[in-house]
Short mmCIF file of C-alpha atoms (C1' of nucleotides) in Angstrom, two decimals:
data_model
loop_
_atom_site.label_atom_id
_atom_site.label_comp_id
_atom_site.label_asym_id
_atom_site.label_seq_id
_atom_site.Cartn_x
_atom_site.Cartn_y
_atom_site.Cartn_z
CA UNK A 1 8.19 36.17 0.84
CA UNK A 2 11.13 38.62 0.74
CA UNK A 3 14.42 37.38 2.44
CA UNK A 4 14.64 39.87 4.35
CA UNK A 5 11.36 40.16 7.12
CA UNK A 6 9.69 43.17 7.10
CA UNK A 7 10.55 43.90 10.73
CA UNK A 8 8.55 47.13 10.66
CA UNK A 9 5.56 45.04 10.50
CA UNK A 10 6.35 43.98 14.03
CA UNK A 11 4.82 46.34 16.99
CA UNK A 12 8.03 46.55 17.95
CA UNK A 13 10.44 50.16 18.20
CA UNK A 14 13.60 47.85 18.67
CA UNK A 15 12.39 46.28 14.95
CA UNK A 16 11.55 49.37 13.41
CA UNK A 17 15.03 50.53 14.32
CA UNK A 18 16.46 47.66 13.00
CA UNK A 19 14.92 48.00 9.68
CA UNK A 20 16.77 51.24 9.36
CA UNK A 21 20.20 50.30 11.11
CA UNK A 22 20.14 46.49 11.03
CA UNK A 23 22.00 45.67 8.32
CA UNK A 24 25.37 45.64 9.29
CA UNK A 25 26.60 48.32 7.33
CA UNK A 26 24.70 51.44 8.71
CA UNK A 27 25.82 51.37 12.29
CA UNK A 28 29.53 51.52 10.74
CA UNK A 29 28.91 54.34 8.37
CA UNK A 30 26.89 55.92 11.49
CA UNK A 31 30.38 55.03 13.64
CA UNK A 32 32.99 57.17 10.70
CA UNK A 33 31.09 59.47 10.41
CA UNK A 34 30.91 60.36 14.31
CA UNK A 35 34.55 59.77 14.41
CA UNK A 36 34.45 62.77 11.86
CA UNK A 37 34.92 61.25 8.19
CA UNK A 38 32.69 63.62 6.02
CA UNK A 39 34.23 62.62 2.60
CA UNK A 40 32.64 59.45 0.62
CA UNK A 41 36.37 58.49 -0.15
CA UNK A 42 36.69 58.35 3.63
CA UNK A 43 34.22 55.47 4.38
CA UNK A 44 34.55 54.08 1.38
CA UNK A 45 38.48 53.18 2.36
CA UNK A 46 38.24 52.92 5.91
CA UNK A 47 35.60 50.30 5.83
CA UNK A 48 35.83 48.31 2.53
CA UNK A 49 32.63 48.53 1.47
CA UNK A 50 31.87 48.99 -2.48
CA UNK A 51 30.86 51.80 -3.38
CA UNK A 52 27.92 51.23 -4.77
CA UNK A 53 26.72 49.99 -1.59
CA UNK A 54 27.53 53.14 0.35
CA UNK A 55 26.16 55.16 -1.97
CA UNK A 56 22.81 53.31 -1.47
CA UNK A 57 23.45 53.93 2.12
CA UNK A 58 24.26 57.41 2.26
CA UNK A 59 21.44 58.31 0.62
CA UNK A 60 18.83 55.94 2.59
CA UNK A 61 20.03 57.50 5.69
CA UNK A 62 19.74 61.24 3.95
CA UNK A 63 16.39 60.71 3.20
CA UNK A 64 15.47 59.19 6.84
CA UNK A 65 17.11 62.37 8.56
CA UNK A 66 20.01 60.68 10.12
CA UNK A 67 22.84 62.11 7.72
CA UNK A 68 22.58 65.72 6.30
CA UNK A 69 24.67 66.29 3.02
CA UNK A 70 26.53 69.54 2.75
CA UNK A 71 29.25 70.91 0.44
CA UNK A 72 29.53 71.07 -3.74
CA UNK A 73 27.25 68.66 -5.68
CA UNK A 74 30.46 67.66 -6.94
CA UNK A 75 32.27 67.67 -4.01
CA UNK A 76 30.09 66.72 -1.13
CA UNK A 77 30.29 65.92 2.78
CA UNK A 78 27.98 64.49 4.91
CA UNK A 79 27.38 64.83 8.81
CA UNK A 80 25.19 63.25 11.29
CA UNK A 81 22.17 64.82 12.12
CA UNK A 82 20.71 65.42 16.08
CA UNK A 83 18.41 62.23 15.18
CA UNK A 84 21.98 60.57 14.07
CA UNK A 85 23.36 61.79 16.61
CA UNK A 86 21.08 60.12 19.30
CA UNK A 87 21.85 56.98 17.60
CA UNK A 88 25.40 56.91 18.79
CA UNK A 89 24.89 56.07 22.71
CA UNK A 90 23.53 53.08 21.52
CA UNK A 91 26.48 52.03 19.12
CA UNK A 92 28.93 53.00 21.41
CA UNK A 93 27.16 50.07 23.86
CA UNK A 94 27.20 47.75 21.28
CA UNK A 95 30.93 48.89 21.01
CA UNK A 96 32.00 48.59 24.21
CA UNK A 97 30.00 45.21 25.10
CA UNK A 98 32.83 44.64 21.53
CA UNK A 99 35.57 45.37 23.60
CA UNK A 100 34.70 43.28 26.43
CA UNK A 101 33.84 40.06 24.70
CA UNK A 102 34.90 40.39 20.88
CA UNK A 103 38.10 41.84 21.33
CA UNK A 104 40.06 40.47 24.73
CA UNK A 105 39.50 43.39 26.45
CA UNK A 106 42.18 44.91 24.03
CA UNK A 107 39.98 48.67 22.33
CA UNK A 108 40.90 49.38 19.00
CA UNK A 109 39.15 52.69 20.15
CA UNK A 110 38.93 54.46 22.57
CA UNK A 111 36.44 57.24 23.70
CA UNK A 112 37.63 59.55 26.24
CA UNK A 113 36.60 63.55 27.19
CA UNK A 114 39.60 66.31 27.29
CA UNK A 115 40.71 65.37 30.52
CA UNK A 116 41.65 62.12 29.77
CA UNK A 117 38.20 60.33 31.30
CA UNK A 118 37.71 57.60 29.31
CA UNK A 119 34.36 55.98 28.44
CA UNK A 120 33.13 52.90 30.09
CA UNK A 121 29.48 52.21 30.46
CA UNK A 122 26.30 52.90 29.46
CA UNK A 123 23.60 53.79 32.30
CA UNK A 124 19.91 53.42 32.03
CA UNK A 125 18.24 56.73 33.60
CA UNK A 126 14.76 57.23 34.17
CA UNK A 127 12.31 60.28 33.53
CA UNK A 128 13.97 61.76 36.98
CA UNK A 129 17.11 61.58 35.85
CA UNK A 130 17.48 58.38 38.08
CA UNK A 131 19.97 55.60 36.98
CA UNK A 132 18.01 52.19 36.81
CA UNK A 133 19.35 48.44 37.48
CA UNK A 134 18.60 46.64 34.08
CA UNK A 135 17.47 43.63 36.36
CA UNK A 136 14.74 45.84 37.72
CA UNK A 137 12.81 46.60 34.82
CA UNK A 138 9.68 45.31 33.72
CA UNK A 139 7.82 45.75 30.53
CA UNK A 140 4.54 46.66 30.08
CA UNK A 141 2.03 47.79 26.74
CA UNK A 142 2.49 51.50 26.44
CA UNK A 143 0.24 53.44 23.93
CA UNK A 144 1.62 52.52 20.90
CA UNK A 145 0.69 48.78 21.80
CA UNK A 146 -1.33 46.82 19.49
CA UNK A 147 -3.59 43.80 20.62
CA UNK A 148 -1.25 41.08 20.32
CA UNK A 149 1.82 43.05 22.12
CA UNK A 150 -0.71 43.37 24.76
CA UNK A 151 -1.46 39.27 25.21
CA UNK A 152 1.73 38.87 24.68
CA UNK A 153 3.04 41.24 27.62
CA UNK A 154 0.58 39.77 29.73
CA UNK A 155 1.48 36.09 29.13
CA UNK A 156 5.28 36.78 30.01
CA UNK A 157 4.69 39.35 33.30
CA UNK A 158 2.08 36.57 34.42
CA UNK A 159 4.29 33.88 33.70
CA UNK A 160 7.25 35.61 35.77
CA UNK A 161 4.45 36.25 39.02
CA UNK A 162 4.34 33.04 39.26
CA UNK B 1 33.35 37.19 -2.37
CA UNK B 2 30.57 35.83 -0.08
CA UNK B 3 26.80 38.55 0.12
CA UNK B 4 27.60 39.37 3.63
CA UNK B 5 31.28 41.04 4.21
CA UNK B 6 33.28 39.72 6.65
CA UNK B 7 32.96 42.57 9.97
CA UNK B 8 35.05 40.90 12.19
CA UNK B 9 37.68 41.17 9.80
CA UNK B 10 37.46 45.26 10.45
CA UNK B 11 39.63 46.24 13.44
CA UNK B 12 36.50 47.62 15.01
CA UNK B 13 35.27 46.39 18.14
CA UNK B 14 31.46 47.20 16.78
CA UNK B 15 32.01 45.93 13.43
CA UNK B 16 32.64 42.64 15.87
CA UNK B 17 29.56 43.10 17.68
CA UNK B 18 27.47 43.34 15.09
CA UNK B 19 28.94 40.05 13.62
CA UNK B 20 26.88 38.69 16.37
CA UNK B 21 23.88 40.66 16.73
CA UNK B 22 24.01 42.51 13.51
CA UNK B 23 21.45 40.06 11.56
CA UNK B 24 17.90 41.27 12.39
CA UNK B 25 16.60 38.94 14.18
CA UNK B 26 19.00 37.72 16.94
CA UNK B 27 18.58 41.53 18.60
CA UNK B 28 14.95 40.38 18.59
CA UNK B 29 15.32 37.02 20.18
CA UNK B 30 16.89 38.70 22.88
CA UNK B 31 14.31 41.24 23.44
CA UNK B 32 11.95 38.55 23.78
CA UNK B 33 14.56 36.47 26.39
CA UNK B 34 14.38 39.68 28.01
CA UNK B 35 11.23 40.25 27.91
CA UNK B 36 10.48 37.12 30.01
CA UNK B 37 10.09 34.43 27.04
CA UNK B 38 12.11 31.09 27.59
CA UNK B 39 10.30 28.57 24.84
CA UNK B 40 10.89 28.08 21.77
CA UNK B 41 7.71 28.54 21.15
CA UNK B 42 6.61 31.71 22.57
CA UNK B 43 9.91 33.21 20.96
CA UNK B 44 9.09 31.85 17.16
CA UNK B 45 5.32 32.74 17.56
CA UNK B 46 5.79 36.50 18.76
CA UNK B 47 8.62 36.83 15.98
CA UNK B 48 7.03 34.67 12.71
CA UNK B 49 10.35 33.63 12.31
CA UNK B 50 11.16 30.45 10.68
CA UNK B 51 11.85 27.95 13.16
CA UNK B 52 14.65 26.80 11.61
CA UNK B 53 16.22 29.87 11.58
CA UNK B 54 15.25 30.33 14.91
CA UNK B 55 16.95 27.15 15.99
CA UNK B 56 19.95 27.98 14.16
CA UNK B 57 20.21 31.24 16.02
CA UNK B 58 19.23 30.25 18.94
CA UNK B 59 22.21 27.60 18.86
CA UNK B 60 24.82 30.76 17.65
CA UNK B 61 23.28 32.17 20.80
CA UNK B 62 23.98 29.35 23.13
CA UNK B 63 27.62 28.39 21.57
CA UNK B 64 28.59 32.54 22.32
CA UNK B 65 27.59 31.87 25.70
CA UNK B 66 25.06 34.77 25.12
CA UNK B 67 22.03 32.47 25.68
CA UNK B 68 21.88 29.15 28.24
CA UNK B 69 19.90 26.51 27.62
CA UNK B 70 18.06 24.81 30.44
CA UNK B 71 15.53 22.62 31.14
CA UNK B 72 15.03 18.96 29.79
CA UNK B 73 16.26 17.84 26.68
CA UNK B 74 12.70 17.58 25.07
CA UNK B 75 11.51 21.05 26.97
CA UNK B 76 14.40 23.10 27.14
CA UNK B 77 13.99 26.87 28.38
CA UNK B 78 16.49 29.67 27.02
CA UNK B 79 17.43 32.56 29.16
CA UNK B 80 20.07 35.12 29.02
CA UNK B 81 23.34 34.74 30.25
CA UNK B 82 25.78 37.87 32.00
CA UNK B 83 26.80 38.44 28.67
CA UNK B 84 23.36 38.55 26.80
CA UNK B 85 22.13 40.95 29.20
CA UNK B 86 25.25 43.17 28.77
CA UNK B 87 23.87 43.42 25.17
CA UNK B 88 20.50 44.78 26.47
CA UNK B 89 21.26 48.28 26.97
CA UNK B 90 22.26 49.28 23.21
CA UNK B 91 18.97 47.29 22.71
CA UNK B 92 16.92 49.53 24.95
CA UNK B 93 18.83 52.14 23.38
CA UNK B 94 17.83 51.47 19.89
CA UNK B 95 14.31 50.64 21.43
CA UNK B 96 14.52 53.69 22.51
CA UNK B 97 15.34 55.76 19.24
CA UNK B 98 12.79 54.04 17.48
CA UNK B 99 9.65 54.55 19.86
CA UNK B 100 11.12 58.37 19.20
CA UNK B 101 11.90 58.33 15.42
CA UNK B 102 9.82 55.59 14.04
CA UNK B 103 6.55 55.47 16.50
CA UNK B 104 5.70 58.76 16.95
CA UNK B 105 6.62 58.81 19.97
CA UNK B 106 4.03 56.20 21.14
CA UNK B 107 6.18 53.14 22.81
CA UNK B 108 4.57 49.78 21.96
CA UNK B 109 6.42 48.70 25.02
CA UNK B 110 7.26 50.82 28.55
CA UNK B 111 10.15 49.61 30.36
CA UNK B 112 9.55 50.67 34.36
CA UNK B 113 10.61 49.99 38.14
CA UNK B 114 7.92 49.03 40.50
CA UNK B 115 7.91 52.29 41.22
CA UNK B 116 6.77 53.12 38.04
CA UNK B 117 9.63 54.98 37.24
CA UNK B 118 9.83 55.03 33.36
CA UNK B 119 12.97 54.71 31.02
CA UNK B 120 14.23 57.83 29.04
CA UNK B 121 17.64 57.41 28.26
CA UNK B 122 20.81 56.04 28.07
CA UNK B 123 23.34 58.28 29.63
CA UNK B 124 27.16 57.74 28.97
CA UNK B 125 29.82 56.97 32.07
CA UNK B 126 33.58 57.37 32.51
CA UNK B 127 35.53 55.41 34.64
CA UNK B 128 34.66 57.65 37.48
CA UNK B 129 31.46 57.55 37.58
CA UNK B 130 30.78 60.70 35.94
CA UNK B 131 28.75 61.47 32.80
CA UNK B 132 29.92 62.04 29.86
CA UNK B 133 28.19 64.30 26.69
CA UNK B 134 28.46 63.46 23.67
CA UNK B 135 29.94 65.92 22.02
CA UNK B 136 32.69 66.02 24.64
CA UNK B 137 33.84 62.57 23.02
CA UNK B 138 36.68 62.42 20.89
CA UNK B 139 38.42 58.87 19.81
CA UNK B 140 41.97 57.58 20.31
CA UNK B 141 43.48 54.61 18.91
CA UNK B 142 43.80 51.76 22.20
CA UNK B 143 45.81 48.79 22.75
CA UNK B 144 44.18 47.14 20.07
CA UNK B 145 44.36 49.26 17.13
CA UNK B 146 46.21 47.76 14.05
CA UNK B 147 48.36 50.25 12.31
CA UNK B 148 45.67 51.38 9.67
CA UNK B 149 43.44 52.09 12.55
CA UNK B 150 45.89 54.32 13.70
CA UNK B 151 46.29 56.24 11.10
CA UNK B 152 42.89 56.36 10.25
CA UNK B 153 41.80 57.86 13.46
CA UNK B 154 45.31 60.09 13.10
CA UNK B 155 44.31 61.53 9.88
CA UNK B 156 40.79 62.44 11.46
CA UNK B 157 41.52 63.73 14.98
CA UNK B 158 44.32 66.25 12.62
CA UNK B 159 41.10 67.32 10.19
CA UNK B 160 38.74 68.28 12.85
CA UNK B 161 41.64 70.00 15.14
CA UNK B 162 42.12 72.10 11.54
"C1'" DC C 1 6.51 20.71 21.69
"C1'" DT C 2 11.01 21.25 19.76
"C1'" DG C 3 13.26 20.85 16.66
"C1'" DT C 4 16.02 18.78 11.93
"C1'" DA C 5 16.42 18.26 6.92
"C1'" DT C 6 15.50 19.80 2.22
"C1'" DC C 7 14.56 22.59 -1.24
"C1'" DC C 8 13.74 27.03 -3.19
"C1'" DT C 9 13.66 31.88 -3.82
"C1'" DT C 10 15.51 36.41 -3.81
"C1'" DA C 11 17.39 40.42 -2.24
"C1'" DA C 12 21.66 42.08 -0.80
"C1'" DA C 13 26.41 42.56 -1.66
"C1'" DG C 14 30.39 42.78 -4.76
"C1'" DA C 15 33.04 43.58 -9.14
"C1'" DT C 16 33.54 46.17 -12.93
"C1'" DA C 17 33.15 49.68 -16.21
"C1'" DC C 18 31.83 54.14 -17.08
"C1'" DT C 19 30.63 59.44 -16.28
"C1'" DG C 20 30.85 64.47 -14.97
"C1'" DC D 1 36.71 62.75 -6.39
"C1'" DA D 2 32.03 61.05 -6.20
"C1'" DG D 3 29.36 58.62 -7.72
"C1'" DT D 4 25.88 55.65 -11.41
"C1'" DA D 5 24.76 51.55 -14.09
"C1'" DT D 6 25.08 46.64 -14.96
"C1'" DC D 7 25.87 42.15 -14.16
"C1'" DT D 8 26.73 38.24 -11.31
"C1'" DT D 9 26.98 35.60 -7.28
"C1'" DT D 10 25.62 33.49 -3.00
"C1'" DA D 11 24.31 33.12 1.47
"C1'" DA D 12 20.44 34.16 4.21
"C1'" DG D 13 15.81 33.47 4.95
"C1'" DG D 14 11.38 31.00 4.24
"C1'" DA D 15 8.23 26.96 3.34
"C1'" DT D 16 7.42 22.47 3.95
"C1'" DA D 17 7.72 17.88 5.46
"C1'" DC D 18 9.21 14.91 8.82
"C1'" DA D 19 10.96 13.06 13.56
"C1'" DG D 20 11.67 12.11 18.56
#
DNA sequence: CTGTATCCTTAAAGATACTG
DNA sequence: CAGTATCTTTAAGGATACAG
């Protein structure tokens, strides 16, 4: 077997995504370039990583949709795309929750509109544009489920019913 | 150098973050704590993950104070502490992405009220409340940025305001 | 059932040199 | 500047056996 699991073989969107931005790496190239690096020379310096790597990267996440390259062949810049774009809320949690518990409450970053409003939470909002308490959620097998996600659903709701 | 760079040594708060949760696999534990799963069992057999690397994550877990450990000594049951379930929005969020992106839009798993009010989104929240778009967002260095951080973000915020 | 202890494999990351 | 091509290293993950 591979190091590395093949997570997509899970039925499981939260693995699939993690195949794709799981690595440690991704999320942070995501992160410059939504801070608005577009240069290779950019991310290359601001996070360290060799260069081979992020060339690997870059074009992994070109090919998946998330980054669009623009500019010269020879000189090149790269942007996130809507689908990289909806990627961000997400980091930004993982971010803040970074803040809170990684970094003393002391930002490195910080997010904030014109006005000065600065960012502090993500909220979960249902289909009616409702904001949900995480503690009220339940899971259940939607469409995509397979057989086992099914059981397995069923085990755990059961389990907490009784 | 060792295979896997050093994050936490990156002024970033998500570089942090994912120092903790940026493996694979621990994202996917606590999906399954979330999910309703306290066994070691139920965890390692809805995974296939080793059970030693289980163990040894689920121990990270429990020394971050992201996981407790109850129980007896011989039967111990995991569950989630404040902290771990902090981390489970940016998991729904990347749950999220991927039933989009990676499952055709057919969820494996539905997260729902009793209502049977669905999830859709994460939505982002200033300080007052308010929401906040993405695109509205731009990034300041905080109380915690180092002095390359600073200019880093300097150097950006002066490109895009070109 | 819930692990711990070994051993082994390998893919991912890094360093370096080179190219247009 | 923006990579590509090699080569090397090593830590992470997996398999297996064993233990309380």
């Amino acid at each position: 077997m591979s190091v590395r699991s093949n997570l997509s073989a899970l039925n499981c969107s939260l693995a699939k995504s993690l195949d794709i931005v799981g690595d440690g790496w991704t999320l942070l190239i995501i992160r410059d370039l939504f801070l608005g690096a577009t240069r290779f020379s950019e991310i290359s310096q601001s996070l360290g990583i060799a260069k081979n790597i992020l060339s690997e990267r870059l074009g992994t996440l070109c090919e998946a949709k998330i980054v669009e390259r623009g500019g010269t062949n020879t000189r090149p810049h790269y942007r996130l795309s809507e689908k990289g774009l909806e990627l961000v809320p997400p980091l930004l949690g993982l971010l803040l929750w970074g803040d809170k518990y990684c970094a003393d409450g002391k930002a490195p970053i910080i997010f904030e509109t014109k006005n000065e409003n600065r960012l502090e939470e993500l909220r979960l909002i249902d289909e009616t544009g409702q904001t949900m308490l995480l503690l009220d959620l339940h899971a259940k097998s939607g469409e995509g489920a397979e057989f086992l996600t099914k059981i397995y659903l069923d085990r755990l709701t059961e389990k907490k019913n009784q």
